[in-house]
PDB file of C-alpha atoms in Angstrom:
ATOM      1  CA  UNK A 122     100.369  93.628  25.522  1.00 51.00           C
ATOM      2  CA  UNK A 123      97.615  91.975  23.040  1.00 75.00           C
ATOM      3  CA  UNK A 124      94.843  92.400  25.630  1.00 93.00           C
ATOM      4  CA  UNK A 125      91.959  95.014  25.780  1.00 96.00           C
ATOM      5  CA  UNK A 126      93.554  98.158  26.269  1.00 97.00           C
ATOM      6  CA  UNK A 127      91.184 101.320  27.298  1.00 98.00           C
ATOM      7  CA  UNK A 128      92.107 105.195  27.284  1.00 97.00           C
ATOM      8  CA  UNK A 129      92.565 107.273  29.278  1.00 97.00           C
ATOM      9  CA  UNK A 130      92.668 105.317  33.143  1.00 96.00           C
ATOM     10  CA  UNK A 131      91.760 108.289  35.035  1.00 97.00           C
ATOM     11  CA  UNK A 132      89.701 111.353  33.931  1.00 97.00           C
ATOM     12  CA  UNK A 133      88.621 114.245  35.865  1.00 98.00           C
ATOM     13  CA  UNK A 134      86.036 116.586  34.400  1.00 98.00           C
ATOM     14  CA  UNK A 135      83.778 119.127  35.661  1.00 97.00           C
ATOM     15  CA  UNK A 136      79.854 119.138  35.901  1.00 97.00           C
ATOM     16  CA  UNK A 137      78.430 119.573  32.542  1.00 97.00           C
ATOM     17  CA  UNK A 138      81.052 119.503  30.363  1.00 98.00           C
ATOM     18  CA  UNK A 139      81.769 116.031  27.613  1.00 98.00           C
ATOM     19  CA  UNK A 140      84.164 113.132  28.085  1.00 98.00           C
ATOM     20  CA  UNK A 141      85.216 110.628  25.283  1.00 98.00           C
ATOM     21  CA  UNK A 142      86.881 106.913  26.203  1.00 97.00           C
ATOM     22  CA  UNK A 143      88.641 104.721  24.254  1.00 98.00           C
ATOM     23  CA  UNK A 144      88.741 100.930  23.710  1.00 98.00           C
ATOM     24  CA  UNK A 145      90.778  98.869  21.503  1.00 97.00           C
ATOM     25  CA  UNK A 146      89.697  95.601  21.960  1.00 96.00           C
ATOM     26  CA  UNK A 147      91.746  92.038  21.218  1.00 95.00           C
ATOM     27  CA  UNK A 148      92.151  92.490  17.933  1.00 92.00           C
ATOM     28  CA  UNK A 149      90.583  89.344  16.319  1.00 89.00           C
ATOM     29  CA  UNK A 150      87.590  89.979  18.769  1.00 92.00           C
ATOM     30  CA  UNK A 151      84.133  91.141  16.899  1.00 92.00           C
ATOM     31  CA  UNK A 152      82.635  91.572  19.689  1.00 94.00           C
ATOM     32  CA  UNK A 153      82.891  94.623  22.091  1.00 95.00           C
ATOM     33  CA  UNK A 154      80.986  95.444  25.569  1.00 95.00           C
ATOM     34  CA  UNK A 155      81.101  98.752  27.529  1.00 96.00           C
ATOM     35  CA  UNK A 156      79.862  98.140  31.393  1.00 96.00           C
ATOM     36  CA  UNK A 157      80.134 100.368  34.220  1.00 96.00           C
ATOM     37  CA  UNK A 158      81.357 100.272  37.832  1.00 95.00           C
ATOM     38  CA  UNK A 159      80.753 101.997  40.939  1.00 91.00           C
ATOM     39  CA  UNK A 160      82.629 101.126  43.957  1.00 85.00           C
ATOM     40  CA  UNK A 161      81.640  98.332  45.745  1.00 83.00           C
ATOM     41  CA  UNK A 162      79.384  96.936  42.961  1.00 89.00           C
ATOM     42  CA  UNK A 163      79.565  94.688  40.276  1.00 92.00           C
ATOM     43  CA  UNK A 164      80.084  95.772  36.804  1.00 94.00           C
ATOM     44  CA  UNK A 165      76.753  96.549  35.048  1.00 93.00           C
ATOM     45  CA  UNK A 166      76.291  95.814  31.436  1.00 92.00           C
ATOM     46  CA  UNK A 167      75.582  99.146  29.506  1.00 94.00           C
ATOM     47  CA  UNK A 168      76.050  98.206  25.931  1.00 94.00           C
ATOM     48  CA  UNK A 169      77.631  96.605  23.193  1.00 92.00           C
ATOM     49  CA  UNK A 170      78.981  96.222  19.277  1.00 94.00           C
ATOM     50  CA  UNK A 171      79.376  93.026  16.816  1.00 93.00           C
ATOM     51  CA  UNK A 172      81.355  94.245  14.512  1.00 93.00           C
ATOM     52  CA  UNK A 173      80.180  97.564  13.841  1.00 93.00           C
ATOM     53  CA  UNK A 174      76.629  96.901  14.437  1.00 93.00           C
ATOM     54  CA  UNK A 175      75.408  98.258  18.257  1.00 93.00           C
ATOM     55  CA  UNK A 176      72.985  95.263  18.897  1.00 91.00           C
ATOM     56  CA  UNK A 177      71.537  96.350  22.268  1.00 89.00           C
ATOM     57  CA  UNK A 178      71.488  99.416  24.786  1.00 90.00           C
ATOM     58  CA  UNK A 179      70.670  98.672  28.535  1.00 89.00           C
ATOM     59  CA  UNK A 180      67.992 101.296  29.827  1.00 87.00           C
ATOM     60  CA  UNK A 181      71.207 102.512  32.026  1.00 82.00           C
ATOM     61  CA  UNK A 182      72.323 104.304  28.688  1.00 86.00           C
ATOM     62  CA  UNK A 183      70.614 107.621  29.315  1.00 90.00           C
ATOM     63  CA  UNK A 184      70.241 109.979  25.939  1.00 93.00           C
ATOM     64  CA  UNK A 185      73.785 111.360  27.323  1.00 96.00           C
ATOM     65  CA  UNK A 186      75.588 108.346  26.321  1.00 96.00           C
ATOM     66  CA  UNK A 187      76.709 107.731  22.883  1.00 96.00           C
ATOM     67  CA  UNK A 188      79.033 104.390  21.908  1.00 97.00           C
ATOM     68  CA  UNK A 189      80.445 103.838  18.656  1.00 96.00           C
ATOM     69  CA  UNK A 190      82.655 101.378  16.930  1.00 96.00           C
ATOM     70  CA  UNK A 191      82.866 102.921  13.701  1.00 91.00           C
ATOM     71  CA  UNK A 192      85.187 100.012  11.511  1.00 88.00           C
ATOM     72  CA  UNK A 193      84.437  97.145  13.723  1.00 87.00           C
ATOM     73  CA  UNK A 194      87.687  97.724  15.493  1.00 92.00           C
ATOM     74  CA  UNK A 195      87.783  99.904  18.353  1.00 96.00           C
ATOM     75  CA  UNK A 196      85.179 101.715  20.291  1.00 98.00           C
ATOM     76  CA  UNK A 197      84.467 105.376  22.043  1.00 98.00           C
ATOM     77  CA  UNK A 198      81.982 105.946  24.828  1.00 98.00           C
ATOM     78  CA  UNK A 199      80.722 109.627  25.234  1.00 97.00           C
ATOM     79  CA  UNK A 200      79.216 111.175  27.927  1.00 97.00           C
ATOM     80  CA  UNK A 201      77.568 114.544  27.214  1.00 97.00           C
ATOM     81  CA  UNK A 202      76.981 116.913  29.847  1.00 97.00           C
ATOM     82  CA  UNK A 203      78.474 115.046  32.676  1.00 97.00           C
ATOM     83  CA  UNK A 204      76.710 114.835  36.136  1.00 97.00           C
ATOM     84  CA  UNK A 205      78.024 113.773  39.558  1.00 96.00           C
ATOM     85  CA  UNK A 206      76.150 110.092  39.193  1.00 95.00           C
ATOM     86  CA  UNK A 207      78.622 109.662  35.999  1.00 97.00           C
ATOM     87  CA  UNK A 208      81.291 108.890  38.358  1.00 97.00           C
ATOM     88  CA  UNK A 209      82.504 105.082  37.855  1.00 96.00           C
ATOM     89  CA  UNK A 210      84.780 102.862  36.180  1.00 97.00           C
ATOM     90  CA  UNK A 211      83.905 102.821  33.102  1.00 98.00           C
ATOM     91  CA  UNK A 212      84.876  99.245  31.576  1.00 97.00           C
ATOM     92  CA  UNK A 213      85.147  97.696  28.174  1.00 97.00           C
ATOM     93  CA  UNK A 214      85.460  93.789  27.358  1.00 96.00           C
ATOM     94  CA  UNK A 215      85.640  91.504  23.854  1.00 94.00           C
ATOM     95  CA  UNK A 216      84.784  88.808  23.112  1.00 91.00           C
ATOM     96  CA  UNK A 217      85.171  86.274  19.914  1.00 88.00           C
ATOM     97  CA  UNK A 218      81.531  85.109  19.591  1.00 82.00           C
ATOM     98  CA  UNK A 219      80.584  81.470  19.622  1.00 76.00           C
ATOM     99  CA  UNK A 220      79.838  78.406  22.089  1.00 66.00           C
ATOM    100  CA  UNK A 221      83.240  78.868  23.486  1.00 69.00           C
ATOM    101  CA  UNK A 222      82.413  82.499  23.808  1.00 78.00           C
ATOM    102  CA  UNK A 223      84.362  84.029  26.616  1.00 85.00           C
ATOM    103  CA  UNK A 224      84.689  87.709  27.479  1.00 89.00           C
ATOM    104  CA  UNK A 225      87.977  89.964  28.546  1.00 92.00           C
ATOM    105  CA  UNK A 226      87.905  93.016  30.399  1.00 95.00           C
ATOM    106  CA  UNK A 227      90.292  95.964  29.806  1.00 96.00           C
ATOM    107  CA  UNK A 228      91.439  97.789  33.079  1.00 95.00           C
ATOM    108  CA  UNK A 229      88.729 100.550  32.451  1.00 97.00           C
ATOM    109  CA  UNK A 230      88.620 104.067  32.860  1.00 97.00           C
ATOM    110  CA  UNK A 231      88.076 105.950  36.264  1.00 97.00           C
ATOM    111  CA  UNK A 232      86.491 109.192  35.424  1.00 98.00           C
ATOM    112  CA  UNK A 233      85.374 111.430  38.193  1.00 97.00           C
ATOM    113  CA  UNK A 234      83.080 114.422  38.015  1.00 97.00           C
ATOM    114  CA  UNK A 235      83.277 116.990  40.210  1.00 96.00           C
TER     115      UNK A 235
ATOM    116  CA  UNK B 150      64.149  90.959  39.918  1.00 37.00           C
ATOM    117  CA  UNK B 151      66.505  88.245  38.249  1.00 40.00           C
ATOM    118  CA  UNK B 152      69.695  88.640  40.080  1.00 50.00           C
ATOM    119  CA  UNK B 153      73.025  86.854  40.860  1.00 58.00           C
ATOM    120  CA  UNK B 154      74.538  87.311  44.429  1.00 54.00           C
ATOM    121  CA  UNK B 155      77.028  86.040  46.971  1.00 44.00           C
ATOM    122  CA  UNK B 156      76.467  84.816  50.548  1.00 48.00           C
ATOM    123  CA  UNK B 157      79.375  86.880  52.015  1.00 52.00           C
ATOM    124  CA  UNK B 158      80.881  89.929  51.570  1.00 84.00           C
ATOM    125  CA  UNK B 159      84.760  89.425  52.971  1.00 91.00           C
ATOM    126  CA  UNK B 160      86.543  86.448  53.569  1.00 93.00           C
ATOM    127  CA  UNK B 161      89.486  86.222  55.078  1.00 95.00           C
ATOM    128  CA  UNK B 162      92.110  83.194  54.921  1.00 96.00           C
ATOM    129  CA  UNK B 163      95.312  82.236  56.051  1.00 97.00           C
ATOM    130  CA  UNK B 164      97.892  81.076  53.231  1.00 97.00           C
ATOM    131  CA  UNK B 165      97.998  78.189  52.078  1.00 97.00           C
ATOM    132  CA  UNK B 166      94.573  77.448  53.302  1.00 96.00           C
ATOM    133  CA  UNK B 167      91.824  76.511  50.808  1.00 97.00           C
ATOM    134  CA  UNK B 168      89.054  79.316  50.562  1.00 96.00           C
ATOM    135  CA  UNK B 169      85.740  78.614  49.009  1.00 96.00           C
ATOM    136  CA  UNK B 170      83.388  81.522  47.791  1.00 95.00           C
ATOM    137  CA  UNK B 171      79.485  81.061  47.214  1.00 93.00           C
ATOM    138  CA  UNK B 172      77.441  82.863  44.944  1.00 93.00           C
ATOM    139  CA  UNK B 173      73.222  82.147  44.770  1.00 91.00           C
ATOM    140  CA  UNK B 174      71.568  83.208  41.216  1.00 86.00           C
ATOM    141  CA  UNK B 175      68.167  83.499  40.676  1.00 79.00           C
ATOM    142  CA  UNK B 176      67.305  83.399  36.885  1.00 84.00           C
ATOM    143  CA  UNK B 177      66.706  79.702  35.922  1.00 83.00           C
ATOM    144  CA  UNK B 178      67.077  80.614  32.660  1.00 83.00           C
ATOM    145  CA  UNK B 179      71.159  81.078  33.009  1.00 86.00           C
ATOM    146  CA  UNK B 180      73.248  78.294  31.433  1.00 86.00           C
ATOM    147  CA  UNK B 181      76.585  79.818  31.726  1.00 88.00           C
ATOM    148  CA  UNK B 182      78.520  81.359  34.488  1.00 92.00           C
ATOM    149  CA  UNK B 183      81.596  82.576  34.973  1.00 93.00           C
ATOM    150  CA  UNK B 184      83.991  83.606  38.234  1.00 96.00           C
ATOM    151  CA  UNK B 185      85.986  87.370  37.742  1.00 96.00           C
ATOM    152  CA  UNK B 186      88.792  88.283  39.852  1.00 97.00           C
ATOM    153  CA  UNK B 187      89.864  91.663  39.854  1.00 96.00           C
ATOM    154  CA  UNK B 188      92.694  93.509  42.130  1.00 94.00           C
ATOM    155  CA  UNK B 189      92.744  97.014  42.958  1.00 89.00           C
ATOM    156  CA  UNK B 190      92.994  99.494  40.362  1.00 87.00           C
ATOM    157  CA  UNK B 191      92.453  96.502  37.536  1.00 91.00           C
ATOM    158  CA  UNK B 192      89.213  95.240  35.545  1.00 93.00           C
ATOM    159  CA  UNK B 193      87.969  91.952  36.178  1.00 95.00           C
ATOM    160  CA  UNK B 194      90.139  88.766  35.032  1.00 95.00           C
ATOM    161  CA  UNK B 195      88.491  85.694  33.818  1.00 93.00           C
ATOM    162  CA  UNK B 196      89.331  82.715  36.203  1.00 95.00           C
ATOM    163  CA  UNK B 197      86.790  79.198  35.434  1.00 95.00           C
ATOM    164  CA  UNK B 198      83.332  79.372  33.596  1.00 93.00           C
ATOM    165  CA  UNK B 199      80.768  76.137  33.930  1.00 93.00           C
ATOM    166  CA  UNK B 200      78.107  75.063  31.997  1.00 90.00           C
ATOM    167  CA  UNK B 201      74.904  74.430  32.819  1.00 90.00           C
ATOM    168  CA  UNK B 202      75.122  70.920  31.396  1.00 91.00           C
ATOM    169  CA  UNK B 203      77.872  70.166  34.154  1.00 94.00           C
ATOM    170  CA  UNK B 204      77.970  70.351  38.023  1.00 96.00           C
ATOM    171  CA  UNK B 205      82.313  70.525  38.330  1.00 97.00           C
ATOM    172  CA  UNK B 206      84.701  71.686  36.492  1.00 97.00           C
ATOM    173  CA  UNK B 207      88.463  72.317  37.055  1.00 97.00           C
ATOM    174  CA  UNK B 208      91.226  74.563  36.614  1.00 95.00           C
ATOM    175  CA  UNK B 209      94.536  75.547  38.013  1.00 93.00           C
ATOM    176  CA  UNK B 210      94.454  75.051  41.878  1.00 96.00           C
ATOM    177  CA  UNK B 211      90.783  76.646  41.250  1.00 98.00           C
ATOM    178  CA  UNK B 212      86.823  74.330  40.989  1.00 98.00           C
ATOM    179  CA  UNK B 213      83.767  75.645  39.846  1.00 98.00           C
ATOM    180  CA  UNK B 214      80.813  73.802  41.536  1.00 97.00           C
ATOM    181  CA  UNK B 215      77.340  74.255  40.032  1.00 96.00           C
ATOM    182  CA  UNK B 216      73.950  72.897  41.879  1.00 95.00           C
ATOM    183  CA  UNK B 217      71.065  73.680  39.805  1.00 92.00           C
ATOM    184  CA  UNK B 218      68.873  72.261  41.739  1.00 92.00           C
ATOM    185  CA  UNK B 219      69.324  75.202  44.704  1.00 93.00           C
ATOM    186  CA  UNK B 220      70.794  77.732  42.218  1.00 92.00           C
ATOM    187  CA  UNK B 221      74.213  77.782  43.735  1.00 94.00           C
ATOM    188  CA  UNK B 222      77.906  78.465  42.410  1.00 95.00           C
ATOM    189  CA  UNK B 223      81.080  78.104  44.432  1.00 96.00           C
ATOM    190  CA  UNK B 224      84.335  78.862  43.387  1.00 97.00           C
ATOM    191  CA  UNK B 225      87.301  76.667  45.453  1.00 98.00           C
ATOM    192  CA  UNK B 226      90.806  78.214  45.743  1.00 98.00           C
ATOM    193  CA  UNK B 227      93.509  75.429  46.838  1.00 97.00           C
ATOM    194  CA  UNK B 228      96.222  76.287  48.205  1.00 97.00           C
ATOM    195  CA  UNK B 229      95.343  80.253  48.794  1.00 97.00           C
ATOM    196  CA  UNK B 230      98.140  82.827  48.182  1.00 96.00           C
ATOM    197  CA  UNK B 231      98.719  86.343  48.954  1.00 96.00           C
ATOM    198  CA  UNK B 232      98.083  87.051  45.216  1.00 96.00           C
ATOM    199  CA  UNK B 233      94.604  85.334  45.284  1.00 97.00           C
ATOM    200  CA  UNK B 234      93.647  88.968  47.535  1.00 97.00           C
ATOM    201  CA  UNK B 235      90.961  90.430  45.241  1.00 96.00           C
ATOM    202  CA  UNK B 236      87.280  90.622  45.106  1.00 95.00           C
ATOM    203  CA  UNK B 237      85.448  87.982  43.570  1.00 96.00           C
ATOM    204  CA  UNK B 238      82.592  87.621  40.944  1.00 95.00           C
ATOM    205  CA  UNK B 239      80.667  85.473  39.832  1.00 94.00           C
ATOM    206  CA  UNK B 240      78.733  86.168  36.492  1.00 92.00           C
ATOM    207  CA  UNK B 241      75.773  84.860  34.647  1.00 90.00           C
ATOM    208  CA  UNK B 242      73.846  85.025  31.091  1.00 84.00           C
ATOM    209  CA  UNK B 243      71.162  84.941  32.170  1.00 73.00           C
ATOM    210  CA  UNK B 244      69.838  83.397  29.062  1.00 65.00           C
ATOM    211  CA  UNK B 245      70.236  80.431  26.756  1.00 53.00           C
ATOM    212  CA  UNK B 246      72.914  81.009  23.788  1.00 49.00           C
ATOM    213  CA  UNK B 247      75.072  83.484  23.657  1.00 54.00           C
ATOM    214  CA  UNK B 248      76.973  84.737  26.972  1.00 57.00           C
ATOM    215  CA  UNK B 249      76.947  88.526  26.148  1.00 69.00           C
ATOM    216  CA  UNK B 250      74.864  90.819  28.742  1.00 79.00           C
ATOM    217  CA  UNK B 251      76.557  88.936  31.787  1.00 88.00           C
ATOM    218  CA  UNK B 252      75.052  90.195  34.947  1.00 88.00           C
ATOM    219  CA  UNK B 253      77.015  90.272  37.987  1.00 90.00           C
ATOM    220  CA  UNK B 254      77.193  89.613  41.501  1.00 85.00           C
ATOM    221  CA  UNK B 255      78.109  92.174  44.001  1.00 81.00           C
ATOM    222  CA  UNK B 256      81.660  90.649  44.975  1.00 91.00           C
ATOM    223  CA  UNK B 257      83.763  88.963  47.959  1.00 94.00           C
ATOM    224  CA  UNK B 258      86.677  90.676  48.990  1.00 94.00           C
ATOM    225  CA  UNK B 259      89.102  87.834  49.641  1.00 96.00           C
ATOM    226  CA  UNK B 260      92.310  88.436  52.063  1.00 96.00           C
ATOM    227  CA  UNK B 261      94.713  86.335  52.083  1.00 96.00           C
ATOM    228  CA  UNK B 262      96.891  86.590  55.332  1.00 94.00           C
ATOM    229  CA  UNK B 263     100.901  85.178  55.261  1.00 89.00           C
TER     230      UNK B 263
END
């Protein structure tokens, strides 16, 4: 399978403590979006990478939330202390920038906090 | 606020029908937009994108319609089949140039009865 693959698909966790998810995007994709989901919504853009370079944060990233893509490859999103209002999909995308630019979604990650 | 969203919630269809799904954006500074569909479980799959530059544009049994001038996307199904059952987005950049930061429409469930 050579399309955006994301780690783990479900994750439980308890109030409070941290959480760490894992894209790998397509690999001759430089660019690399995180975006959440709650049920019933839309996805909502959170961040996202060129290359290694984290070009823009939406104000839905609270201090909690930490995304890196460290070699330009793939990318972790952290949660730190996790609250209730974390629960979502959490899902990643890539893209190949340019005019023709066109983004694909991994299946995400479901985490839960109870 | 700027905001992209659809004119109904569910739609229902019987197969082999043809469905159509609206979608009304706001920002008139969007030039690109793009129709999701994602099943259960899945993250959202690219379908048909438009330009703003056109008004049609085709695909495999699917059509992306574009009015500008009342701010209005449709996606047309032909032919509807029990795997078309998914919800339905429609996305938008909300900006000239690049197509990163899409911001998306709340959905419509579409069920597809044999």
């Amino acid at each position: 399978d050579t399309g955006v693959s994301q780690n783990p698909r479900h994750k439980i966790t308890k109030r409070g403590q941290n959480v760490t998810f894992r894209c790998d995007p397509i690999s001759e994709h430089n660019r690399l979006y995180w975006y959440r989901q709650t049920l019933g919504q839309g996805p909502e853009f959170l961040t996202y990478f060129q290359n290694e370079a984290q070009l823009e944060k939406s104000r839905l990233l609270s201090d909690r939330f930490s995304a890196e893509r460290p070699k330009g490859s793939f990318s972790t999103l952290e949660i730190q202390r996790t609250e209730q209002g974390d629960s979502a999909m959490y899902l990643c995308a890539s893209s190949l920038y340019g005019v023709h630019e066109k983004l694909f979604f991994g299946s995400g990650t479901q985490l839960s906090v109870l | 606020g700027e905001s992209v969203g659809l004119h109904l919630p569910t739609l229902s269809v019987q197969e082999g029908d043809n469905s159509i799904i609206n979608c009304a954006y706001s920002n008139s500074a969007s030039d690109y937009f793009i129709w999701y569909k994602q099943e259960s479980g899945k993250g959202p799959q690219f379908i048909i994108d438009i330009r703003s530059n056109m008004d049609k544009r085709q695909g495999q049994r699917v059509t992306v319609l574009l009015n500008k001038t009342v701010k209005h996307l449709s996606l047309q199904i032909a032919a509807t089949q029990p795997g078309d059952s998914a919800v339905y987005f429609c996305a938008e950049n909300g900006r000239g140039g690049s197509n990163y930061k899409l911001t998306f429409g709340k959905g419509t469930l579409l069920t597809v009865n044999p």
